[in-house]
PDB file of C-alpha atoms in Angstrom:
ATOM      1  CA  UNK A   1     -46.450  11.420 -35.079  1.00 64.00           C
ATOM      2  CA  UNK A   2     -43.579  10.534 -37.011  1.00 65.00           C
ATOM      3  CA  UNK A   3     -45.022   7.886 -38.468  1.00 64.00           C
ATOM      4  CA  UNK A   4     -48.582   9.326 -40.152  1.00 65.00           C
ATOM      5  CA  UNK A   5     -49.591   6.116 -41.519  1.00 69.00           C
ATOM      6  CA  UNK A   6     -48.001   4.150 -38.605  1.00 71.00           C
ATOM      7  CA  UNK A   7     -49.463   1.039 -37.003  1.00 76.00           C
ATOM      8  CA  UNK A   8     -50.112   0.821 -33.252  1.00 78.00           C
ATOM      9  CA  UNK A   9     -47.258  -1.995 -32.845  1.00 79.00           C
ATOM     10  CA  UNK A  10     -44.765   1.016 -34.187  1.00 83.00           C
ATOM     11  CA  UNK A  11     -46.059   3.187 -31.471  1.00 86.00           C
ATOM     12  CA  UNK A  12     -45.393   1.339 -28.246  1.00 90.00           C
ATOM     13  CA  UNK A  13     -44.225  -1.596 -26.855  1.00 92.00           C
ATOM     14  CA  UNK A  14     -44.959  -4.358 -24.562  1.00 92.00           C
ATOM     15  CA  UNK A  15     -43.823  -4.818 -21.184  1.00 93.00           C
ATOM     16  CA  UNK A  16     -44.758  -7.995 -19.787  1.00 90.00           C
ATOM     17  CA  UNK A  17     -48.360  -7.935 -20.603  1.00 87.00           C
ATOM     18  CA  UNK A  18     -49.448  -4.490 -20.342  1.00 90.00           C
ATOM     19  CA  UNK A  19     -49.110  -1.941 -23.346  1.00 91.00           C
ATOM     20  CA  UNK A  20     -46.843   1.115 -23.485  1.00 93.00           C
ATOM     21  CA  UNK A  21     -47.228   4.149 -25.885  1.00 92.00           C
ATOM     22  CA  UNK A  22     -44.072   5.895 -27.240  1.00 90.00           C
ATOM     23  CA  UNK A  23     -45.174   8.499 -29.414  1.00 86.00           C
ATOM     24  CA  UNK A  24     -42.941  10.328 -31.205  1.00 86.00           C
ATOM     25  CA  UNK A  25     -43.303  13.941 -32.814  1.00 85.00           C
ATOM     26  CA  UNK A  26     -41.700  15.152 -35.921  1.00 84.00           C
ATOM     27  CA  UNK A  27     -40.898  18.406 -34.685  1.00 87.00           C
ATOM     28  CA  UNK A  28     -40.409  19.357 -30.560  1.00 91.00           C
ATOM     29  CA  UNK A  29     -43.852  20.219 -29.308  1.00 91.00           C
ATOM     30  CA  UNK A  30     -44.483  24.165 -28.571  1.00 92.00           C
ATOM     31  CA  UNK A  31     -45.058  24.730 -25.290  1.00 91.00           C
ATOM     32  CA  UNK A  32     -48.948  25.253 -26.404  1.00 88.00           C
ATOM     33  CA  UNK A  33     -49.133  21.919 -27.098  1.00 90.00           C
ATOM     34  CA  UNK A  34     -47.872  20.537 -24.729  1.00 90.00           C
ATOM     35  CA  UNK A  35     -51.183  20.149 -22.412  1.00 90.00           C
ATOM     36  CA  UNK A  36     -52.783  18.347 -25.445  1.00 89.00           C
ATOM     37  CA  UNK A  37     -49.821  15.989 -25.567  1.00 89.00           C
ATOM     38  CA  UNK A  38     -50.440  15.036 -21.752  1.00 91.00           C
ATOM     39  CA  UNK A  39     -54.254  15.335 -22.001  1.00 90.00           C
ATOM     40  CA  UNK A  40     -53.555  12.845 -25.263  1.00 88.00           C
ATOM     41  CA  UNK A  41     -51.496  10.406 -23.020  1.00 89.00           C
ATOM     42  CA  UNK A  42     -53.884  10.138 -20.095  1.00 90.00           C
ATOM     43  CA  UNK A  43     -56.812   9.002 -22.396  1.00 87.00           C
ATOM     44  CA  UNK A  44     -54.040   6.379 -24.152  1.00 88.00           C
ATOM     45  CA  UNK A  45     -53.756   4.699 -20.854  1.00 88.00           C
ATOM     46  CA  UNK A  46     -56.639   3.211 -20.954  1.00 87.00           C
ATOM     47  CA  UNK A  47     -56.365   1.961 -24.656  1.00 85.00           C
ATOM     48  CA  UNK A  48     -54.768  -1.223 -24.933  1.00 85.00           C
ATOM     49  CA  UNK A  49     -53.807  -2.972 -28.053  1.00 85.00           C
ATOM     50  CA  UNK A  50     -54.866  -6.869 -28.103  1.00 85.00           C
ATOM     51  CA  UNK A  51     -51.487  -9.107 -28.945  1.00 85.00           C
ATOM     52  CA  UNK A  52     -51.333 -11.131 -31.836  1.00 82.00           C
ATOM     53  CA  UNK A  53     -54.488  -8.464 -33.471  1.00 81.00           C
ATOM     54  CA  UNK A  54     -54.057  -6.576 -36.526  1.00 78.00           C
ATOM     55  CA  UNK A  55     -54.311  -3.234 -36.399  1.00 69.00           C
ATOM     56  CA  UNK A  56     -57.559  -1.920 -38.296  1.00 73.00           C
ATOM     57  CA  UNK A  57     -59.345   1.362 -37.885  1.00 70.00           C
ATOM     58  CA  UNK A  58     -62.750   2.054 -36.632  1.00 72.00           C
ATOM     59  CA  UNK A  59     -65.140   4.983 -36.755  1.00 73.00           C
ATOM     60  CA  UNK A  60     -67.926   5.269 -34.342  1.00 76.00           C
ATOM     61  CA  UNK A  61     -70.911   8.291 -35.702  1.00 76.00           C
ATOM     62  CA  UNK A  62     -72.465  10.481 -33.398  1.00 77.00           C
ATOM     63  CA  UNK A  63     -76.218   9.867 -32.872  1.00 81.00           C
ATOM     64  CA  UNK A  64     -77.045  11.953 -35.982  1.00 81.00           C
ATOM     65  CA  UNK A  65     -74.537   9.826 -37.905  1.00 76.00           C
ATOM     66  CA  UNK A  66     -72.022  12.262 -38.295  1.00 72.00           C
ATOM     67  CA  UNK A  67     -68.401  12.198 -37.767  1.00 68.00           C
ATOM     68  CA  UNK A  68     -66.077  15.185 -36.026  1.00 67.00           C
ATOM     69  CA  UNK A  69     -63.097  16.125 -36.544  1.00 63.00           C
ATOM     70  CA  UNK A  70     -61.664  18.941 -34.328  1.00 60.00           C
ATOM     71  CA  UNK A  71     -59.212  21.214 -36.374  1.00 53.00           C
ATOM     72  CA  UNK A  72     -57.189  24.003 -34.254  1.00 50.00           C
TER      73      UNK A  72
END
């Protein structure tokens, strides 16, 4: 993103009352990425900020209380 420590309001926008992303890279995406950037949006359709909330972050552990994070 360009914006690494960016809140969700400087991501998107709304339009009427549903939620749009507008991500924005710093650099054009290689055409290797490009299936993560659609695979990325897909799952972002279904996440939909609540007006008038602050943004916060939250981190849900796995069942042995672990967190991932997938490097590649």
């Amino acid at each position: 993103s360009v914006s690494r420590q960016g809140v969700v309001a400087s991501m998107g926008y709304w339009n009427n009352e549903a939620w749009q992303w507008r991500l924005e890279w710093t650099v054009p995406l290689l055409p290797s990425e490009d299936d993560d950037s659609e695979a990325l949006a897909i799952l972002l359709v279904e996440v939909q900020p609540v007006r008038g909330s602050e943004d916060r972050r939250k981190w849900i552990p796995d069942l042995a209380g672990m967190f991932s994070v997938v490097v590649k």
